[in-house]
Short mmCIF file of C-alpha atoms in Angstrom, two decimals:
data_model
loop_
_atom_site.label_atom_id
_atom_site.label_comp_id
_atom_site.label_asym_id
_atom_site.label_seq_id
_atom_site.Cartn_x
_atom_site.Cartn_y
_atom_site.Cartn_z
CA SER A 1 0.00 0.00 0.00
CA GLN A 2 1.04 3.58 -0.55
CA THR A 3 2.58 5.54 2.29
CA ILE A 4 3.89 9.07 2.60
CA HIS A 5 6.54 10.17 5.04
CA GLN A 6 6.85 13.81 5.96
CA TRP A 7 9.20 15.30 8.47
CA PRO A 8 9.54 17.05 10.74
CA ALA A 9 6.06 17.17 12.26
CA THR A 10 6.61 20.63 13.72
CA LEU A 11 9.19 23.27 13.00
CA VAL A 12 9.89 26.72 14.40
CA GLN A 13 12.21 28.84 12.30
CA PRO A 14 13.33 32.48 12.52
CA VAL A 15 12.55 34.94 9.76
CA GLY A 16 15.26 34.90 7.12
CA SER A 17 16.37 31.34 7.78
CA PRO A 18 16.34 28.62 5.09
CA LEU A 19 13.80 25.83 4.90
CA SER A 20 13.85 22.29 3.62
CA LEU A 21 10.86 19.97 4.04
CA GLU A 22 11.13 16.48 2.70
CA CYS A 23 8.45 14.12 1.52
CA THR A 24 9.14 10.53 0.54
CA VAL A 25 6.68 7.97 -0.70
CA GLU A 26 6.59 4.20 -0.73
CA GLY A 27 4.49 1.54 -2.41
CA THR A 28 4.12 3.27 -5.75
CA SER A 29 6.13 4.21 -8.82
CA ASN A 30 6.05 7.40 -10.85
CA PRO A 31 3.43 9.08 -8.69
CA ASN A 32 2.18 12.62 -9.13
CA LEU A 33 3.31 14.56 -6.08
CA TYR A 34 1.90 17.73 -4.60
CA TRP A 35 2.71 20.30 -1.94
CA TYR A 36 -0.19 22.08 -0.24
CA ARG A 37 -0.19 24.79 2.41
CA GLN A 38 -2.96 25.41 4.89
CA ALA A 39 -2.88 28.72 6.71
CA ALA A 40 -4.47 28.77 10.16
CA GLY A 41 -8.21 28.25 9.86
CA ARG A 42 -8.07 28.29 6.08
CA GLY A 43 -8.40 25.87 3.19
CA LEU A 44 -5.68 24.05 1.30
CA GLN A 45 -3.73 25.94 -1.30
CA LEU A 46 -1.85 23.99 -3.95
CA LEU A 47 1.72 25.25 -4.12
CA PHE A 48 3.55 22.87 -6.45
CA TYR A 49 3.01 19.63 -8.25
CA SER A 50 5.30 17.22 -10.07
CA VAL A 51 4.51 14.54 -12.63
CA GLY A 52 8.05 13.15 -12.74
CA ILE A 53 11.70 13.54 -11.76
CA GLY A 54 12.87 17.11 -12.29
CA GLN A 55 9.41 18.27 -13.42
CA ILE A 56 7.97 20.97 -11.20
CA SER A 57 4.92 23.16 -11.80
CA SER A 58 4.31 26.16 -9.59
CA GLU A 59 0.76 27.19 -8.89
CA VAL A 60 1.28 30.49 -7.09
CA PRO A 61 4.14 32.97 -7.02
CA GLN A 62 5.80 32.89 -3.67
CA ASN A 63 8.90 32.65 -1.58
CA LEU A 64 9.13 28.87 -1.91
CA SER A 65 10.53 26.40 -4.42
CA ALA A 66 10.21 22.66 -4.94
CA SER A 67 12.41 19.94 -6.35
CA ARG A 68 12.02 16.29 -7.21
CA PRO A 69 15.49 14.73 -7.31
CA GLN A 70 14.18 11.16 -7.21
CA ASP A 71 10.96 9.47 -8.26
CA ARG A 72 9.75 9.10 -4.69
CA GLN A 73 11.18 12.25 -3.16
CA PHE A 74 9.67 15.72 -3.17
CA ILE A 75 11.32 18.64 -1.41
CA LEU A 76 9.96 22.04 -0.48
CA SER A 77 12.53 24.76 0.09
CA SER A 78 13.06 28.39 0.84
CA LYS A 79 16.23 30.45 0.97
CA LYS A 80 14.79 33.03 3.38
CA LEU A 81 11.59 32.43 5.30
CA LEU A 82 8.97 35.13 5.76
CA LEU A 83 6.41 35.39 8.55
CA SER A 84 3.72 34.70 5.94
CA ASP A 85 5.27 31.30 5.22
CA SER A 86 3.85 29.99 8.50
CA GLY A 87 1.28 27.26 8.03
CA PHE A 88 0.58 23.59 7.81
CA TYR A 89 2.36 21.96 4.86
CA LEU A 90 1.01 18.77 3.40
CA CYS A 91 2.55 16.48 0.83
CA ALA A 92 0.22 14.35 -1.27
CA LEU A 93 0.47 11.74 -3.98
CA LYS A 94 -1.70 10.33 -6.71
CA GLY A 95 -1.08 7.23 -8.76
CA VAL A 96 -1.29 6.89 -12.51
CA ARG A 97 -5.03 7.34 -12.53
CA ASN A 98 -6.97 10.30 -11.22
CA THR A 99 -7.76 8.67 -7.93
CA GLU A 100 -8.03 10.29 -4.58
CA ALA A 101 -4.93 11.96 -3.21
CA PHE A 102 -3.14 10.36 -0.27
CA PHE A 103 -1.78 12.84 2.22
CA GLY A 104 1.14 12.80 4.59
CA GLN A 105 0.86 13.74 8.24
CA GLY A 106 1.94 17.30 7.52
CA THR A 107 4.51 19.72 8.93
CA ARG A 108 3.38 22.61 11.06
CA LEU A 109 5.79 25.48 10.36
CA THR A 110 5.91 28.57 12.53
CA VAL A 111 8.12 31.41 11.40
CA VAL A 112 9.02 33.74 14.25
CA ALA B 1 -10.87 28.19 -14.29
CA GLN B 2 -11.82 25.72 -11.66
CA LYS B 3 -13.30 26.65 -8.36
CA VAL B 4 -14.87 24.96 -5.35
CA THR B 5 -17.12 26.92 -3.03
CA GLN B 6 -18.11 25.83 0.45
CA ALA B 7 -20.26 28.69 1.62
CA GLN B 8 -20.73 27.36 5.15
CA THR B 9 -17.70 28.35 7.21
CA GLU B 10 -18.87 26.76 10.45
CA ILE B 11 -21.85 24.65 11.43
CA SER B 12 -22.81 23.71 14.95
CA VAL B 13 -25.32 20.94 15.68
CA VAL B 14 -26.39 18.87 18.62
CA GLU B 15 -25.62 15.19 18.61
CA LYS B 16 -28.12 13.05 16.66
CA GLU B 17 -29.13 15.90 14.39
CA ASP B 18 -28.74 15.53 10.64
CA VAL B 19 -26.46 18.02 8.92
CA THR B 20 -25.77 18.81 5.27
CA LEU B 21 -22.54 20.36 4.07
CA ASP B 22 -22.87 22.22 0.80
CA CYS B 23 -20.40 22.20 -2.07
CA VAL B 24 -20.69 24.03 -5.38
CA TYR B 25 -18.06 23.70 -8.06
CA GLU B 26 -17.11 25.36 -11.32
CA THR B 27 -15.29 23.75 -14.21
CA ARG B 28 -15.33 23.78 -18.00
CA ASP B 29 -14.11 20.21 -18.21
CA THR B 30 -16.50 17.45 -19.18
CA THR B 31 -14.48 14.87 -17.30
CA TYR B 32 -13.59 15.63 -13.72
CA TYR B 33 -13.62 14.12 -10.27
CA LEU B 34 -15.13 15.32 -7.04
CA PHE B 35 -14.00 14.39 -3.55
CA TRP B 36 -14.80 14.90 0.09
CA TYR B 37 -12.11 14.79 2.77
CA LYS B 38 -12.31 14.99 6.54
CA GLN B 39 -9.66 16.77 8.59
CA PRO B 40 -9.87 15.90 12.30
CA PRO B 41 -8.03 18.00 14.90
CA SER B 42 -4.89 15.91 14.34
CA GLY B 43 -4.55 17.60 10.95
CA GLU B 44 -4.30 14.64 8.63
CA LEU B 45 -6.67 14.51 5.67
CA VAL B 46 -8.92 11.48 5.49
CA PHE B 47 -10.44 10.56 2.15
CA LEU B 48 -14.21 9.97 2.27
CA ILE B 49 -15.50 9.66 -1.28
CA ARG B 50 -14.63 10.11 -4.96
CA ARG B 51 -17.12 10.68 -7.76
CA ASN B 52 -16.45 11.06 -11.46
CA SER B 53 -18.45 13.46 -13.60
CA PHE B 54 -20.28 10.67 -15.41
CA ASP B 55 -21.63 9.05 -12.28
CA GLU B 56 -24.47 11.04 -10.76
CA GLN B 57 -25.73 8.19 -8.68
CA ASN B 58 -26.04 9.17 -5.05
CA GLU B 59 -24.11 7.17 -2.53
CA ILE B 60 -24.72 6.13 1.03
CA SER B 61 -22.09 4.78 3.37
CA GLY B 62 -23.39 4.20 6.86
CA ARG B 63 -24.42 7.57 8.28
CA TYR B 64 -22.82 9.42 5.36
CA SER B 65 -24.54 10.19 2.07
CA TRP B 66 -23.64 12.28 -0.93
CA ASN B 67 -25.85 14.01 -3.47
CA PHE B 68 -24.20 14.83 -6.79
CA GLN B 69 -26.19 17.02 -9.17
CA LYS B 70 -24.50 18.18 -12.36
CA SER B 71 -27.45 20.44 -13.23
CA THR B 72 -26.66 22.63 -10.24
CA SER B 73 -22.91 21.82 -10.06
CA SER B 74 -23.32 20.65 -6.51
CA PHE B 75 -21.92 17.78 -4.51
CA ASN B 76 -23.47 17.95 -1.06
CA PHE B 77 -22.60 15.77 1.91
CA THR B 78 -25.10 14.74 4.58
CA ILE B 79 -24.31 13.21 7.95
CA THR B 80 -27.29 11.49 9.52
CA ALA B 81 -27.57 11.24 13.30
CA SER B 82 -24.38 13.19 13.86
CA GLN B 83 -21.96 12.16 16.59
CA VAL B 84 -19.31 14.07 18.52
CA VAL B 85 -16.62 12.17 16.61
CA ASP B 86 -17.88 13.79 13.42
CA SER B 87 -16.51 17.12 14.61
CA ALA B 88 -13.87 18.11 12.07
CA VAL B 89 -13.23 20.29 9.07
CA TYR B 90 -14.68 18.87 5.88
CA PHE B 91 -13.27 19.73 2.48
CA CYS B 92 -14.88 19.35 -0.90
CA ALA B 93 -12.42 19.09 -3.79
CA LEU B 94 -12.31 18.98 -7.58
CA SER B 95 -9.72 17.34 -9.80
CA ARG B 96 -9.16 17.67 -13.53
CA ASN B 97 -8.39 14.66 -15.65
CA THR B 98 -5.40 16.41 -17.20
CA GLY B 99 -2.57 18.67 -16.13
CA GLY B 100 -1.14 16.52 -13.39
CA PHE B 101 -4.53 15.63 -11.91
CA LYS B 102 -4.35 18.68 -9.68
CA THR B 103 -6.88 18.75 -6.87
CA ILE B 104 -8.41 22.09 -5.95
CA PHE B 105 -9.98 22.35 -2.52
CA GLY B 106 -12.78 24.44 -1.15
CA ALA B 107 -12.21 26.55 1.94
CA GLY B 108 -13.68 23.87 4.16
CA THR B 109 -16.60 23.71 6.58
CA ARG B 110 -15.87 23.32 10.28
CA LEU B 111 -18.47 21.09 11.90
CA PHE B 112 -19.03 21.15 15.65
CA VAL B 113 -21.18 18.39 17.08
CA LYS B 114 -22.13 19.02 20.68
CA ALA B 115 -23.11 16.27 23.08
#
């Protein structure tokens, strides 16, 4: 079965510091991968998605970037965090068909 | 452009009441998928149901039921005899059949079920 690993679960970072959140998946090959952000009390905003190694599509202009160095690895990064980057970050995957998305446990990021 | 609207921000009911969560979507695609997810306080997203645009048959799963109507672009979710454990944020979502199968979420409806 498919599983998604996200870490860390919580993170507190100062403004201006770098960020690297990692998402790895198991039990599937060539998945579509997604990064979502949920601001406090808000809905989920799609940030990036990837249909394959090295292929990244950005949905909204922002202070973040994403990379997919391996088939089952999806990384969310920032060179300098802003206060507005605080939120709950979720990684998700879909298989080859347009099935439901499976979500990781999420990382709660607080920028102070 | 695709859009999902959940007009109800918060709903509060007393245990055993029935409650319906509304979802209205917009898309120009003829093939698309609709979903409902539950987000309990722990934060993880739990998949509840998936419907494709060609299947308007309503579905019932225990106390949960879904009403999909293409004529009104709605995909409403009803919980019968609500329980405290149903308290969560519920998201309606829409996915295209192209372009990476991106899933667009509504803003969510927070449901409080009081004992």
